[in-house]
Short mmCIF file of C-alpha atoms in Angstrom, two decimals:
data_model
loop_
_atom_site.label_atom_id
_atom_site.label_comp_id
_atom_site.label_asym_id
_atom_site.label_seq_id
_atom_site.Cartn_x
_atom_site.Cartn_y
_atom_site.Cartn_z
CA GLN A 1387 98.81 96.46 104.87
CA LYS A 1388 96.39 98.17 102.08
CA GLU A 1389 97.88 97.41 98.50
CA VAL A 1390 98.73 100.97 97.53
CA GLU A 1391 98.70 103.74 99.99
CA GLN A 1392 98.58 107.36 99.97
CA ASP A 1393 98.55 110.44 102.25
CA PRO A 1394 95.35 112.33 102.11
CA GLY A 1395 96.41 115.78 103.08
CA PRO A 1396 95.55 117.87 102.56
CA LEU A 1397 99.07 119.21 101.02
CA SER A 1398 98.85 123.24 101.17
CA VAL A 1399 101.49 125.36 98.90
CA PRO A 1400 101.70 129.00 97.92
CA GLU A 1401 101.14 129.55 94.02
CA GLY A 1402 104.28 128.76 91.81
CA ALA A 1403 105.78 125.91 94.30
CA ILE A 1404 107.25 122.57 92.98
CA VAL A 1405 104.29 120.24 94.42
CA SER A 1406 105.57 116.33 94.75
CA LEU A 1407 102.82 113.71 95.47
CA ASN A 1408 103.63 110.09 95.84
CA CYS A 1409 102.62 106.44 96.28
CA THR A 1410 103.67 102.93 98.15
CA TYR A 1411 102.46 100.05 96.71
CA SER A 1412 102.78 96.68 98.10
CA ASN A 1413 102.52 94.31 94.91
CA SER A 1414 105.24 94.01 92.65
CA ALA A 1415 103.48 92.23 89.89
CA PHE A 1416 101.92 96.22 88.94
CA GLN A 1417 102.93 97.83 85.35
CA TYR A 1418 100.51 100.16 85.01
CA PHE A 1419 100.14 103.86 86.57
CA MET A 1420 97.85 106.32 86.34
CA TRP A 1421 97.30 110.22 88.29
CA TYR A 1422 93.39 110.92 88.13
CA ARG A 1423 93.17 114.47 88.98
CA GLN A 1424 88.94 115.37 90.55
CA TYR A 1425 87.84 118.14 91.54
CA SER A 1426 85.44 119.34 93.66
CA ARG A 1427 81.94 117.45 92.69
CA LYS A 1428 83.18 116.45 90.16
CA GLY A 1429 84.28 112.73 89.05
CA PRO A 1430 88.15 112.02 88.38
CA GLU A 1431 89.84 112.27 85.01
CA LEU A 1432 92.92 110.41 84.10
CA LEU A 1433 95.93 112.85 84.23
CA MET A 1434 98.90 111.01 83.97
CA TYR A 1435 99.46 106.91 82.46
CA THR A 1436 102.49 105.38 83.17
CA TYR A 1437 103.97 102.16 81.66
CA SER A 1438 106.15 99.98 84.10
CA SER A 1439 109.48 101.97 84.94
CA GLY A 1440 110.04 105.38 84.24
CA ASN A 1441 109.64 109.43 84.41
CA LYS A 1442 107.24 110.81 81.53
CA GLU A 1443 106.57 114.28 80.86
CA ASP A 1444 103.27 116.51 79.84
CA GLY A 1445 103.56 120.16 80.33
CA ARG A 1446 103.66 121.22 83.87
CA PHE A 1447 103.68 118.01 85.18
CA THR A 1448 105.46 114.72 85.34
CA ALA A 1449 104.64 111.28 86.64
CA GLN A 1450 107.84 109.42 87.81
CA VAL A 1451 107.33 104.70 89.40
CA ASP A 1452 110.02 103.75 90.61
CA LYS A 1453 109.42 100.17 90.72
CA SER A 1454 112.00 98.68 93.38
CA SER A 1455 110.90 100.72 96.03
CA LYS A 1456 107.22 100.39 94.59
CA TYR A 1457 106.99 104.10 94.57
CA ILE A 1458 104.95 106.59 92.61
CA SER A 1459 105.42 110.15 91.99
CA LEU A 1460 103.41 113.00 90.83
CA PHE A 1461 105.28 116.51 90.30
CA ILE A 1462 103.46 119.42 89.25
CA ARG A 1463 105.65 122.65 88.25
CA ASP A 1464 104.59 126.25 89.02
CA SER A 1465 101.52 125.38 90.53
CA GLN A 1466 98.70 127.35 90.22
CA PRO A 1467 95.00 127.49 91.80
CA SER A 1468 93.53 125.75 89.09
CA ASP A 1469 95.82 122.58 90.38
CA SER A 1470 93.79 122.75 93.58
CA ALA A 1471 91.92 119.14 93.57
CA THR A 1472 92.25 115.62 94.98
CA TYR A 1473 94.32 113.07 93.22
CA LEU A 1474 94.10 109.89 92.89
CA CYS A 1475 96.75 107.22 91.56
CA ALA A 1476 95.68 103.61 90.64
CA MET A 1477 97.65 100.90 89.24
CA SER A 1478 96.71 97.35 87.94
CA ASP A 1479 98.80 93.97 87.13
CA ASN A 1480 99.19 92.45 83.52
CA SER A 1481 96.81 89.84 84.63
CA ASN A 1482 93.70 92.37 86.56
CA TYR A 1483 92.10 94.16 84.96
CA GLN A 1484 90.94 96.18 87.88
CA LEU A 1485 92.50 99.52 88.89
CA ILE A 1486 94.01 99.26 92.83
CA TRP A 1487 93.28 102.76 93.79
CA GLY A 1488 94.96 105.39 96.66
CA ALA A 1489 92.66 107.20 99.05
CA GLY A 1490 93.93 110.76 97.49
CA THR A 1491 95.40 113.36 98.43
CA LYS A 1492 93.90 116.84 98.77
CA LEU A 1493 95.89 119.31 97.13
CA ILE A 1494 95.11 123.57 98.20
CA ILE A 1495 97.81 126.04 95.93
CA LYS A 1496 97.10 129.10 97.71
CA PRO A 1497 97.71 132.20 95.90
CA GLU B 1177 74.90 116.20 76.39
CA THR B 1178 78.46 114.38 76.41
CA GLY B 1179 80.37 112.26 77.97
CA VAL B 1180 78.95 110.38 81.41
CA THR B 1181 75.65 111.59 83.13
CA GLN B 1182 74.30 111.09 86.00
CA THR B 1183 70.98 111.58 87.77
CA PRO B 1184 70.00 112.18 90.61
CA ARG B 1185 72.75 114.54 91.62
CA HIS B 1186 72.15 114.40 95.32
CA LEU B 1187 69.65 112.00 97.07
CA VAL B 1188 68.63 111.54 100.31
CA MET B 1189 66.49 108.44 101.36
CA GLY B 1190 65.92 107.02 104.42
CA MET B 1191 66.26 102.84 106.04
CA THR B 1192 63.50 101.67 104.33
CA ASN B 1193 63.09 103.74 100.65
CA LYS B 1194 63.65 102.34 97.22
CA LYS B 1195 65.19 104.08 95.03
CA SER B 1196 67.41 104.44 91.77
CA LEU B 1197 70.82 105.82 90.38
CA LYS B 1198 71.00 106.49 86.79
CA CYS B 1199 74.37 106.67 84.39
CA GLU B 1200 74.24 107.11 81.17
CA GLN B 1201 77.60 107.28 78.97
CA HIS B 1202 77.79 109.13 75.62
CA LEU B 1203 80.90 107.65 74.00
CA GLY B 1204 80.16 104.46 72.51
CA HIS B 1205 82.06 102.81 74.82
CA ASN B 1206 81.52 99.07 76.05
CA ALA B 1207 82.34 98.78 79.43
CA MET B 1208 80.35 100.66 82.75
CA TYR B 1209 80.78 100.66 86.17
CA TRP B 1210 79.67 101.38 89.69
CA TYR B 1211 81.98 102.60 91.69
CA LYS B 1212 82.12 104.05 95.88
CA GLN B 1213 83.62 106.80 96.68
CA SER B 1214 83.59 107.34 100.59
CA ALA B 1215 85.92 110.13 102.24
CA LYS B 1216 89.56 109.09 102.54
CA LYS B 1217 88.98 105.92 101.87
CA PRO B 1218 90.04 104.57 97.39
CA LEU B 1219 87.89 104.07 95.23
CA GLU B 1220 85.59 100.84 96.07
CA LEU B 1221 84.56 98.51 92.52
CA MET B 1222 80.95 97.51 93.17
CA PHE B 1223 80.14 96.07 89.56
CA VAL B 1224 81.36 96.24 86.02
CA TYR B 1225 79.44 95.65 82.57
CA ASN B 1226 81.01 94.43 80.03
CA PHE B 1227 78.32 94.64 76.59
CA LYS B 1228 75.90 94.61 78.66
CA GLU B 1229 76.84 91.67 80.76
CA GLN B 1230 77.99 91.44 84.92
CA THR B 1231 81.85 90.18 84.96
CA GLU B 1232 82.25 91.90 88.76
CA ASN B 1233 80.51 92.34 91.85
CA ASN B 1234 82.64 92.37 94.52
CA SER B 1235 80.82 91.11 97.66
CA VAL B 1236 78.32 94.12 97.57
CA PRO B 1237 75.69 93.67 100.12
CA SER B 1238 72.11 92.57 97.73
CA ARG B 1239 70.73 95.92 98.36
CA PHE B 1240 72.16 96.94 96.06
CA SER B 1241 71.24 95.83 92.55
CA PRO B 1242 72.48 96.62 89.43
CA GLU B 1243 71.17 96.55 86.07
CA CYS B 1244 72.62 97.57 82.14
CA PRO B 1245 69.87 97.07 79.73
CA ASN B 1246 72.08 98.14 77.13
CA SER B 1247 76.02 99.31 76.66
CA SER B 1248 74.81 103.10 77.07
CA HIS B 1249 72.78 102.92 81.09
CA LEU B 1250 73.64 101.45 83.68
CA PHE B 1251 71.46 102.06 86.82
CA LEU B 1252 72.13 101.23 90.61
CA HIS B 1253 68.64 100.11 93.00
CA LEU B 1254 68.97 100.76 95.88
CA HIS B 1255 66.66 99.38 98.60
CA THR B 1256 66.95 99.05 102.55
CA LEU B 1257 69.59 100.85 103.18
CA GLN B 1258 72.35 101.61 105.76
CA PRO B 1259 73.65 104.63 107.08
CA GLU B 1260 76.63 103.67 106.22
CA ASP B 1261 75.85 103.82 102.77
CA SER B 1262 75.77 107.14 103.01
CA ALA B 1263 78.78 107.98 100.16
CA LEU B 1264 79.31 109.87 96.58
CA TYR B 1265 78.46 106.85 93.81
CA LEU B 1266 80.63 107.15 90.32
CA CYS B 1267 79.55 105.67 87.22
CA ALA B 1268 82.57 105.16 84.64
CA SER B 1269 82.57 103.84 81.76
CA SER B 1270 85.44 102.56 79.49
CA GLN B 1271 86.03 101.27 75.99
CA GLY B 1272 86.62 98.24 77.16
CA THR B 1273 87.59 95.54 80.04
CA SER B 1274 91.87 95.26 78.63
CA ARG B 1275 94.02 93.84 80.58
CA PHE B 1276 95.30 97.86 81.18
CA GLY B 1277 91.26 98.59 81.65
CA GLY B 1278 91.79 101.68 79.06
CA GLU B 1279 90.61 105.31 80.96
CA LEU B 1280 88.10 104.84 82.62
CA PHE B 1281 85.96 108.04 81.98
CA PHE B 1282 83.51 108.92 84.91
CA GLY B 1283 80.09 110.83 86.39
CA GLU B 1284 80.22 113.46 88.19
CA GLY B 1285 77.92 111.22 90.13
CA SER B 1286 75.81 110.53 92.78
CA ARG B 1287 76.10 111.93 96.81
CA LEU B 1288 73.61 109.47 99.19
CA THR B 1289 72.28 110.24 101.99
CA VAL B 1290 71.12 107.20 103.99
CA LEU B 1291 69.08 108.57 106.84
#
C-alpha cells in the first residue's frame, strides 16, 4: 500500500464548476499537509498549506484535512481554464522533514 | 535571474555518455534538493544538501553523482545511465530543513531522455 494515494486523472470539468481533488494516506503521524500546483513544463509551486486538521481558505481555494479518515481535499470554486494543471498533495510528520508525495491529479478546465 | 534556474531544460544522451545538470537558486536558501519525476508516479527525493553538506541520499544508484560547491549551486553528474532513468529532474530549494521542511521552491526541471 502506498503511503499517499491520489487519483492521477485526468479530471475534466467545465469552466465555472466546483472541483474537488483528494488524497488519502496511511500514516496517522502526518501533521503537515500541502497542495502544490504544477503547470505543464513548469516546476511545482506551493498552493496551500495546512497544519493538522481543519479547513483553510484562500480566495477560490479551500484545503480541508480530515485526520480521522486520513483524507485531505482541495476545493476550487468557480474554476477557470487557467486552473488547468497537475495538483500534487504532499505531507510530512513531526519527526521527519521529508515530504511524502501523491502522484498528482491532472485537472483540465474546459472553456 | 530570480528563483531557481535549471540548465539544460532538455537533454538527450546515450547510455555511455557523461553529462551534468546544473541548478542555481537566487533566493538565499540554505537547503537544496534533487527530485526525480516520472509520469504518474510520486516525486522521488534523490539528494538533500543543507549548508553544502549532503544530508540525504535516498538509495540512489551511483551513476547519479551530486555536487554542491556552495549553497547557491547544485549539480547532478550523470554517467552510464539506463533508459529507465529518463524522467524530469527537478531541483528545489528551501530556507532550511526544519521539521515542516518549509516551502519548496522548484526550478522548471531538466527533461532527460536516455537512448
